[in-house]
CSV table of C-alpha atoms in Angstrom, one decimal:
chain,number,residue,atom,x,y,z
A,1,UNK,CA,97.3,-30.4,-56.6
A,2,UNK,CA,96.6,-27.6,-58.8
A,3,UNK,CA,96.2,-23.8,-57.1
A,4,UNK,CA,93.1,-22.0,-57.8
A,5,UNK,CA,93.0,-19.3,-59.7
A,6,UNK,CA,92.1,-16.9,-57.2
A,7,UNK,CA,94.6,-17.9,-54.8
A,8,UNK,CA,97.9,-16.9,-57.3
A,9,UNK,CA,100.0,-14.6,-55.8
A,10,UNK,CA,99.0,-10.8,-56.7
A,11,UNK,CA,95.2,-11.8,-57.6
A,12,UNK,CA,93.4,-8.3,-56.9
A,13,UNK,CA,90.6,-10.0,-55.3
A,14,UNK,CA,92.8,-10.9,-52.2
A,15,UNK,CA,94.8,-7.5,-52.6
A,16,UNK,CA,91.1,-5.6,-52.3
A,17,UNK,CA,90.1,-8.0,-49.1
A,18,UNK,CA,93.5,-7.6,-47.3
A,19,UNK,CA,93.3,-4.0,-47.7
A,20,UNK,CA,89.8,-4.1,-46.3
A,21,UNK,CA,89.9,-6.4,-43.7
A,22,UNK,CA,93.5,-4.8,-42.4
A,23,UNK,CA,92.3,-3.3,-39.1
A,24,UNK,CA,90.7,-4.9,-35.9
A,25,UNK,CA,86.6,-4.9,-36.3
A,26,UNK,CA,83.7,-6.4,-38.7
A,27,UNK,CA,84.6,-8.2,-41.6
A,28,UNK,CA,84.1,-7.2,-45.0
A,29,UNK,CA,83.6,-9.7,-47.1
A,30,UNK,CA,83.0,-9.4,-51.1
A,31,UNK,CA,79.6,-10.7,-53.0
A,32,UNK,CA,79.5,-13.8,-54.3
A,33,UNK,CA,77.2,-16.5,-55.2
A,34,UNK,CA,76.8,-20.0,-53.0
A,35,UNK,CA,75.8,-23.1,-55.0
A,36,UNK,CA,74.5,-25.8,-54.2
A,37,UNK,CA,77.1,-27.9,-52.1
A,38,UNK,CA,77.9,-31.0,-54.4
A,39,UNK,CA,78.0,-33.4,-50.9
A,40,UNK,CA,74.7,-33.2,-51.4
A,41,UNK,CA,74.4,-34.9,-54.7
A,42,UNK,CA,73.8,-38.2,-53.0
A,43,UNK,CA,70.0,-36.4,-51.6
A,44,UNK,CA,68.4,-34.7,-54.2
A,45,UNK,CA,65.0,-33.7,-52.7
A,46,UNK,CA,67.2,-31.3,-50.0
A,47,UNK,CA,69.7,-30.4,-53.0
A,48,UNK,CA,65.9,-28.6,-55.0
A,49,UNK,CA,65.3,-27.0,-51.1
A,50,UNK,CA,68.6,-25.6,-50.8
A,51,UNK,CA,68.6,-23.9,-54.5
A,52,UNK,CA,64.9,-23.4,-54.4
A,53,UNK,CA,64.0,-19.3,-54.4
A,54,UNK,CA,63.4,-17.4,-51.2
A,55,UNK,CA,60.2,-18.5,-49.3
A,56,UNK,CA,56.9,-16.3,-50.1
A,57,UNK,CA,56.7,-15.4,-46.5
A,58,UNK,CA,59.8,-13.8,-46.6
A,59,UNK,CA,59.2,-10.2,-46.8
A,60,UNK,CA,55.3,-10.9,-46.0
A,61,UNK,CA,53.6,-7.8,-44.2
A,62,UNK,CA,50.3,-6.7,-43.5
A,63,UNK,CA,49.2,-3.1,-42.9
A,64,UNK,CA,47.0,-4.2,-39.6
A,65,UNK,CA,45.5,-7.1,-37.5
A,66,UNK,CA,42.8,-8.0,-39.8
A,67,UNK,CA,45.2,-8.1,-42.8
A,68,UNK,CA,47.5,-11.2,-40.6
A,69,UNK,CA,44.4,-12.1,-40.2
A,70,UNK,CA,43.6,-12.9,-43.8
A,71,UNK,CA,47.1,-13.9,-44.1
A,72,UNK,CA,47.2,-16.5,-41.8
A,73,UNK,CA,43.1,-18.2,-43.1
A,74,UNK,CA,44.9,-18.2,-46.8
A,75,UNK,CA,48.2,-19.7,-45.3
A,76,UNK,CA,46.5,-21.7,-43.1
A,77,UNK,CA,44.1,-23.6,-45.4
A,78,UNK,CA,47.3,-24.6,-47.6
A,79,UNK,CA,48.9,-26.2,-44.7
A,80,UNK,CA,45.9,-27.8,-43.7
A,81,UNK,CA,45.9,-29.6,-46.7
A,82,UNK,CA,49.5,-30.3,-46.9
A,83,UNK,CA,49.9,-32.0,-43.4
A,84,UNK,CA,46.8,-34.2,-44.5
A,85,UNK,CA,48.6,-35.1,-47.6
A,86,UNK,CA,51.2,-36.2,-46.0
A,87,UNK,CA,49.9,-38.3,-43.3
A,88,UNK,CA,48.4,-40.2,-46.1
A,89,UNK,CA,51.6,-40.2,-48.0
A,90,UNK,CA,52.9,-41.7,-44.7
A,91,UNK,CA,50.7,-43.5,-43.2
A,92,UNK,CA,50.1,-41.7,-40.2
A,93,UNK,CA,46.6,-41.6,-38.0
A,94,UNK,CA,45.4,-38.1,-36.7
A,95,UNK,CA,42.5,-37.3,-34.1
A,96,UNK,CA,41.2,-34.2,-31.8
A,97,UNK,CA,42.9,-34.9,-28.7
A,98,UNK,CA,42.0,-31.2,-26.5
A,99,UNK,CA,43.9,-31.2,-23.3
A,100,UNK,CA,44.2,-28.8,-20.1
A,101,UNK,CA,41.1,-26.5,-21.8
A,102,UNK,CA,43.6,-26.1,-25.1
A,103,UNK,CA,43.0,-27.8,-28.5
A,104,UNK,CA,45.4,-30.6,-29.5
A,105,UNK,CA,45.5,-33.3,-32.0
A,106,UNK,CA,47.5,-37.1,-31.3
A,107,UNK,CA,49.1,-38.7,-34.6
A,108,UNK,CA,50.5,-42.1,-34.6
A,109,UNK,CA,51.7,-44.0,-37.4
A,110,UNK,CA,50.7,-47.0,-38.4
A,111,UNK,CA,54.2,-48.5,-37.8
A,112,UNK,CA,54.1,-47.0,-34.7
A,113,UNK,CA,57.3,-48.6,-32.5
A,114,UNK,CA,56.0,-51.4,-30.1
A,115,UNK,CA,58.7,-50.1,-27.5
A,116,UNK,CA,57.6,-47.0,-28.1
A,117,UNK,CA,54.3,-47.0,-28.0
A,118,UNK,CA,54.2,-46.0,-24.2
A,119,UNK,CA,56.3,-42.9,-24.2
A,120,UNK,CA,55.2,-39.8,-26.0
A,121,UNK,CA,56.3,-36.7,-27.8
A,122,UNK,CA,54.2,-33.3,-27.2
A,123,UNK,CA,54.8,-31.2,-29.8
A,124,UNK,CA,55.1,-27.2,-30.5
A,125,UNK,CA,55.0,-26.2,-33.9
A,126,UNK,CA,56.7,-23.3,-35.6
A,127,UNK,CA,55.0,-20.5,-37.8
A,128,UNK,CA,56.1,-17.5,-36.5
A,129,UNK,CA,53.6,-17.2,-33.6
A,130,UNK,CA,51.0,-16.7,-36.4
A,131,UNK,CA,50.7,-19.7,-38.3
A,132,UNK,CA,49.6,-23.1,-37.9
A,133,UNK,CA,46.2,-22.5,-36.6
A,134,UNK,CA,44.1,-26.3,-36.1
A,135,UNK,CA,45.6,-28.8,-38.2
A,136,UNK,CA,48.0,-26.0,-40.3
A,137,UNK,CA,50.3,-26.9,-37.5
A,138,UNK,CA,50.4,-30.5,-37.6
A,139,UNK,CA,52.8,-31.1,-40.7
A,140,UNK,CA,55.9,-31.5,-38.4
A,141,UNK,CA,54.0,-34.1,-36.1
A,142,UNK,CA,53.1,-35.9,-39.1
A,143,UNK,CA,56.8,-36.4,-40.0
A,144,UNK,CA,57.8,-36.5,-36.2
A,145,UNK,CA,55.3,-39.5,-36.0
A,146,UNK,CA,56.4,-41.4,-39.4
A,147,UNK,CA,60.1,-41.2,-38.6
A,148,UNK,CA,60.1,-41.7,-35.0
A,149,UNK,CA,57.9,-44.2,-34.3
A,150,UNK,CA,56.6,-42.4,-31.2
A,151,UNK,CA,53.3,-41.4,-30.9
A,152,UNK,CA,52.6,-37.7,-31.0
A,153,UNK,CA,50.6,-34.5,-29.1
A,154,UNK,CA,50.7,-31.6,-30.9
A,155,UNK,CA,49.3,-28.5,-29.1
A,156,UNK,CA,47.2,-25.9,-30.8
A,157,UNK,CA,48.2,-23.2,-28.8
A,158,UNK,CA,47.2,-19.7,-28.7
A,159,UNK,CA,49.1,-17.3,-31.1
A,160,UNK,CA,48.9,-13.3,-32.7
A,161,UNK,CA,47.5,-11.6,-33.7
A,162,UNK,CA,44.4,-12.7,-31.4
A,163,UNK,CA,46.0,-14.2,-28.6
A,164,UNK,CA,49.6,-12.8,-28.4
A,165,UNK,CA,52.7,-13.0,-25.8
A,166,UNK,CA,52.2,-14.9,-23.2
A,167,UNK,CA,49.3,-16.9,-24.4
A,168,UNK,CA,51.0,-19.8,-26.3
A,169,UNK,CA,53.2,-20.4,-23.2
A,170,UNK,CA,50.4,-20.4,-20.6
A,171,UNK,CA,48.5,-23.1,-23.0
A,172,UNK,CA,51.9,-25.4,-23.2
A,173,UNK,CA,52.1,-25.1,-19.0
A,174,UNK,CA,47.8,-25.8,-19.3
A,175,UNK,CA,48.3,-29.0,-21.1
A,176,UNK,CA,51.7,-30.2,-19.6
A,177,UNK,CA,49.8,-30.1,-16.1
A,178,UNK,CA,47.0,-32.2,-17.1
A,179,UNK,CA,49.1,-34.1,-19.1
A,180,UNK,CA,51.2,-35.1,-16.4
A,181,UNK,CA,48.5,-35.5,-14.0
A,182,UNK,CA,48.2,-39.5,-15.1
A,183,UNK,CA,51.0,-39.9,-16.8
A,184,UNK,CA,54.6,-40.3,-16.1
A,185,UNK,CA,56.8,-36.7,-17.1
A,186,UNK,CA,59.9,-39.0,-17.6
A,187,UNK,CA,58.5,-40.6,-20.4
A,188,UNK,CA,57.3,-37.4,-22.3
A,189,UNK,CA,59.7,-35.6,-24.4
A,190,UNK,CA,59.2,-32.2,-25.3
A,191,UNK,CA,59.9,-30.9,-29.0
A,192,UNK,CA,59.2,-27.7,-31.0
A,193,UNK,CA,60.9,-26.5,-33.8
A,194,UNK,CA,61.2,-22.5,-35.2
A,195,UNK,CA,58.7,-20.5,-32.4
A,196,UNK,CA,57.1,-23.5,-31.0
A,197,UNK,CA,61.4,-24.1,-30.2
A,198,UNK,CA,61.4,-20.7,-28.5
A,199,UNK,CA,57.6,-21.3,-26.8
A,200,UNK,CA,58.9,-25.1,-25.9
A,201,UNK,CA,62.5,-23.4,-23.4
A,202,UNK,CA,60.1,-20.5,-22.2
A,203,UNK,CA,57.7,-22.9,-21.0
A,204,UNK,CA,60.5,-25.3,-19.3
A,205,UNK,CA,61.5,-22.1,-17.3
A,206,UNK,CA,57.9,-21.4,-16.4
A,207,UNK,CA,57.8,-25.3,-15.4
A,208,UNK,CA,60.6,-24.4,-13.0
A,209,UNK,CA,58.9,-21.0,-11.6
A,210,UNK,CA,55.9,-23.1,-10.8
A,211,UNK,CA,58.0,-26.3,-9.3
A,212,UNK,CA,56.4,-28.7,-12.0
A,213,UNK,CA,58.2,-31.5,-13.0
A,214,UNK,CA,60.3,-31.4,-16.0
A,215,UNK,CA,60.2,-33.5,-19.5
A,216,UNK,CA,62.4,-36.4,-20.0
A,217,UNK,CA,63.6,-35.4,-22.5
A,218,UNK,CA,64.0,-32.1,-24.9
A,219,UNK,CA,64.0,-31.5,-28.7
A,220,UNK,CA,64.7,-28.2,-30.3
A,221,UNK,CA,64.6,-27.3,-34.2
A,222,UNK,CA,66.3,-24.0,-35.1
A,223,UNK,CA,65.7,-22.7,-32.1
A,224,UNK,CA,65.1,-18.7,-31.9
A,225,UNK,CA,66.6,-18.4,-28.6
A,226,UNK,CA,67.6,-15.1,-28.7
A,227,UNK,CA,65.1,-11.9,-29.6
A,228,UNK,CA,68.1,-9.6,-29.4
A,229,UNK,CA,69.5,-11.5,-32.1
A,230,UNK,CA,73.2,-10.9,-30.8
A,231,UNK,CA,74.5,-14.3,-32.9
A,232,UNK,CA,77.0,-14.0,-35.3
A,233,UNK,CA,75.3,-16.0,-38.5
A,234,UNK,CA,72.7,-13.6,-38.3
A,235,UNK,CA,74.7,-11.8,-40.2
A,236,UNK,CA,77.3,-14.6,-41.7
A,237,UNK,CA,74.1,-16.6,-42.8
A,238,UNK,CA,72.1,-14.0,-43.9
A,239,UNK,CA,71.0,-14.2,-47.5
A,240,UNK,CA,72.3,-17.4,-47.6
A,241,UNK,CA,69.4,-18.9,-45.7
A,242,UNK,CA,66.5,-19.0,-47.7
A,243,UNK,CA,63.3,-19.4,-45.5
A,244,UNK,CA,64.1,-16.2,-42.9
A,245,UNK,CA,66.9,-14.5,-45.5
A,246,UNK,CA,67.3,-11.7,-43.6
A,247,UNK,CA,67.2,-10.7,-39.9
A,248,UNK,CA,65.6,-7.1,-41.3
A,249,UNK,CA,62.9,-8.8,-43.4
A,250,UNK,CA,59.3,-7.5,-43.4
A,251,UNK,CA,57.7,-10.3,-41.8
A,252,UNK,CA,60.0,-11.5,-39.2
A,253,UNK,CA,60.0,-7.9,-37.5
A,254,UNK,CA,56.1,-8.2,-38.4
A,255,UNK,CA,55.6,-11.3,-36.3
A,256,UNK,CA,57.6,-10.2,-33.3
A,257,UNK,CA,55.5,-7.0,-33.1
A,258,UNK,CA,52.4,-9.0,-33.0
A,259,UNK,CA,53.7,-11.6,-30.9
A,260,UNK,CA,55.7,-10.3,-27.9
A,261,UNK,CA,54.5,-6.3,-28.3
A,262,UNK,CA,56.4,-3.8,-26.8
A,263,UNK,CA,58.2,-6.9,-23.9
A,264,UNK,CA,61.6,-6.3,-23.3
A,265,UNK,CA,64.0,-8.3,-25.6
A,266,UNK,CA,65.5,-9.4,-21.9
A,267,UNK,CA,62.6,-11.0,-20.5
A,268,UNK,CA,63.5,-14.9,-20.7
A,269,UNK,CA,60.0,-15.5,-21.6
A,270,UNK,CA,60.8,-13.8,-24.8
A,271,UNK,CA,64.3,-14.3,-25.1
A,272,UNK,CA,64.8,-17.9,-23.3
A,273,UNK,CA,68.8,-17.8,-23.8
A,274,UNK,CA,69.0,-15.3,-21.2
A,275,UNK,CA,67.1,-17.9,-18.6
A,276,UNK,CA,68.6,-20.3,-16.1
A,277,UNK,CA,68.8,-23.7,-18.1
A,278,UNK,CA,69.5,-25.5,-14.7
A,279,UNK,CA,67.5,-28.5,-13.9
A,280,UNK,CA,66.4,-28.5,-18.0
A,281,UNK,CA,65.9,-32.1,-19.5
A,282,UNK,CA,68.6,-33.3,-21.8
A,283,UNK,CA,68.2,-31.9,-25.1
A,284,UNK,CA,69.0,-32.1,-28.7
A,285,UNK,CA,68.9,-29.5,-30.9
A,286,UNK,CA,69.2,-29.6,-35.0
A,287,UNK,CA,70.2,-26.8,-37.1
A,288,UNK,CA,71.9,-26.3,-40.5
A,289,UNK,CA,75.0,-24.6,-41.9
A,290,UNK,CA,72.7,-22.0,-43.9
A,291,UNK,CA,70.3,-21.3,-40.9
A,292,UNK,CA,70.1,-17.5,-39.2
A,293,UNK,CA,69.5,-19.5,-36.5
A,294,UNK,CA,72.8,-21.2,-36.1
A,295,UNK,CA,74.4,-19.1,-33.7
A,296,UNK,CA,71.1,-19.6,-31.3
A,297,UNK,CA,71.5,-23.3,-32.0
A,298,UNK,CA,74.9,-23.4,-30.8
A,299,UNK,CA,74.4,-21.0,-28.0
A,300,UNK,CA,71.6,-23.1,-26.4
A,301,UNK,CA,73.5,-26.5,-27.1
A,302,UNK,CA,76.7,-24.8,-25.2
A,303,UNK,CA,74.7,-23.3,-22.0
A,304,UNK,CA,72.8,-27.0,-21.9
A,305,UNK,CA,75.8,-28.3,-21.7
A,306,UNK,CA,77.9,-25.8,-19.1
A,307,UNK,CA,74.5,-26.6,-17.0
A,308,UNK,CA,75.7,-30.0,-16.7
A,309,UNK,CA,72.9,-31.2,-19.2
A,310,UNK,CA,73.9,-33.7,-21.6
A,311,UNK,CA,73.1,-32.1,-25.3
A,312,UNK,CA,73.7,-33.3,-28.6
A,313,UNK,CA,73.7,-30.5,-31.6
A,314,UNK,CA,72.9,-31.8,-34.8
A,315,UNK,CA,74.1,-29.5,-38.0
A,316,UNK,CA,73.2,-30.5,-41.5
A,317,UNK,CA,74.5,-29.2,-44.6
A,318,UNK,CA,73.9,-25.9,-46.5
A,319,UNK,CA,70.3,-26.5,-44.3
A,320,UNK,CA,68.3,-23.1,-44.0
A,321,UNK,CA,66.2,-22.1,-41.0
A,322,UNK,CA,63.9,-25.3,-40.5
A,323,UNK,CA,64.3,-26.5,-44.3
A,324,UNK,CA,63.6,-29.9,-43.2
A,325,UNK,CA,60.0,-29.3,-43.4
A,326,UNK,CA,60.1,-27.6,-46.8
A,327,UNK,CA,61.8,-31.1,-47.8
A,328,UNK,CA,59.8,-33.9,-46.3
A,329,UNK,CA,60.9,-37.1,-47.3
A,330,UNK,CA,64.7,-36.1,-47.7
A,331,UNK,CA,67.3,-38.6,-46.4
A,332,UNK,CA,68.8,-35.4,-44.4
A,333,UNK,CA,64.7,-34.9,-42.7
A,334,UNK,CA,64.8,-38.7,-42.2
A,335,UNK,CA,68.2,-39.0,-40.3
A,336,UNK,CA,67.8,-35.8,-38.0
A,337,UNK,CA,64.3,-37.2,-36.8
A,338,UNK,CA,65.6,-40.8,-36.4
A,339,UNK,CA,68.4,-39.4,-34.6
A,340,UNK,CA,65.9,-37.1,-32.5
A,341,UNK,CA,64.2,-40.2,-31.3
A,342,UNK,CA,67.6,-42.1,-30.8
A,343,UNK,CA,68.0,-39.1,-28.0
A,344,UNK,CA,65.1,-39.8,-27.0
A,345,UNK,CA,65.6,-43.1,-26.6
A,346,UNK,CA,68.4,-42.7,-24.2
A,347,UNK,CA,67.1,-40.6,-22.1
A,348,UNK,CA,63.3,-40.6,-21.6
A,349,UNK,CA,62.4,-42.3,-18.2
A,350,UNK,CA,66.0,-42.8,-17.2
């Protein structure tokens, strides 16, 4: 096999990185550019997602409340449209399904899975804790309904910059009551992916404050388990993942400000890593090698499992923060959801 260039003997590259990287303490590592992993040849629409350019919400700011405001109608009405796109690109069924006082929407698709049909997911979505107001925040559920099989509740919970910290969470613990006031909690599996991840284990340890019973079973996308953001591929990751890119961008400090306010970063509400996972439903959680959010991923998959909670942690290639969404009808979108309900499978109403 031939040696790379860059590895010869006396190549000032590794001369400059030794020298560097000589003493105990953080790692210097040299600019470069990433391409596009060639493993992923074999799925093309998540090969365009991973070389695509840096997400328009990136470094999105606004100078006050009414500017999110406008933000999120404009953003809004473009996922609106998208999520009903899809359901007819997939065949999935939507309706207006309010629950517990909060507004909520049931898809199904219309293969839905006969042995199935009698279990449920109730879904969180993701947006930052600003986005995904109505049906803006139903573009997950359609997928989570076309590739599962399962029938779907996705909530509309409350978000900022109008109903901040802890509104979205007291809406989840609303709706799981009266969801589970006729219906069996050990066939329901709770899922939320990017915020509605973080909203979905904040609620769990508000179910166990309030003696509630638990889900059967628990899904997780990218979870943002940690508002310190103490994980390492915050910074290893950073750049690299093309949806957040950076933990110092405009709108992800933005969104925290108008979501959780001046809260401590400690409070598990707003931090859910730093809760007791004890008693938690089994849970599987997906992520991707390019995500910020790996390091929260793995850190939630590990304290599942040192609870004694069986856990399963699903990493895709070169994947950024939630890219599965931003690539709908990739084989990679299609196996981690058919996995997720696989999980599922297992474990609801055992």
């Amino acid at each position: 096999m031939a040696t790379p260039a860059n590895a010869e003997p006396g190549n000032p590259l590794h001369a400059r990185q030794g020298a560097a990287n000589a003493k105990p303490g953080p790692r210097h590592v040299p600019a470069r550019a990433i391409p596009v992993p060639s493993t992923l040849a074999e799925d093309p629409e998540m090969a365009a997602s991973v070389g695509g350019p840096y997400s328009p919400l990136w470094n999105l700011d606004a100078a006050n409340a009414d500017g999110w405001r406008a933000i999120v109608r404009e953003r809004d009405a473009l996922a609106a449209a998208a999520a009903a796109g899809m359901r007819e690109k997939l065949g999935v069924a939507m309706a207006r399904a309010p629950i517990g006082g909060v507004n909520a929407y049931r898809l199904a698709s219309k293969r839905l899975d006969p042995a199935r049909q009698d279990k449920l997911i109730f879904h969180l979505h993701g947006g930052g804790y600003v986005l995904g107001n109505g049906e803006a925040g139903t573009f997950e559920a359609t997928l989570i309904a076309a590739y599962t099989g399962y029938p779907v509740l996705s909530l509309d919970y409350g978000m900022a910059p109008d109903r901040p910290f802890p509104a979205g969470i007291d809406d989840t613990i609303k709706a799981w009551k009266a969801l589970t006031a006729d219906r069996d909690p050990r066939r329901i599996a709770l899922h939320g992916t990017s915020a509605g991840a973080n909203i979905g284990l904040a609620a769990l340890l508000k179910m166990k404050s309030l003696d509630l019973p638990m889900p059967g079973a628990l899904g997780l996308g990218s979870p943002p388990a940690d508002k310190g953001r103490r994980g390492d591929s915050w910074r290893t990751n950073e750049w690299a993942d093309n949806i957040v890119v950076t933990p110092d961008s405009s709108y992800l400090n933005a969104v925290h400000e108008l979501y959780a306010g001046k809260e401590s970063l400690d409070n598990p509400l707003v931090s859910p890593l730093l809760g007791d996972f004890t008693g938690f439903p089994p849970g599987v959680i997906s992520t991707g090698t390019r995500d910020v959010f790996l390091s929260d991923a793995a850190h939630v998959h590990r304290k599942l499992r040192r609870a004694g909670i069986p856990a399963e942690l699903l990493v895709f290639e070169a994947v950024s923060h939630s890219s599965f969404l931003f690539a709908p009808t990739s084989g990679a979108t299609k196996e981690m959801y058919g996995a997720m309900a696989v999980f599922f499978d297992t474990h609801l109403d055992k």
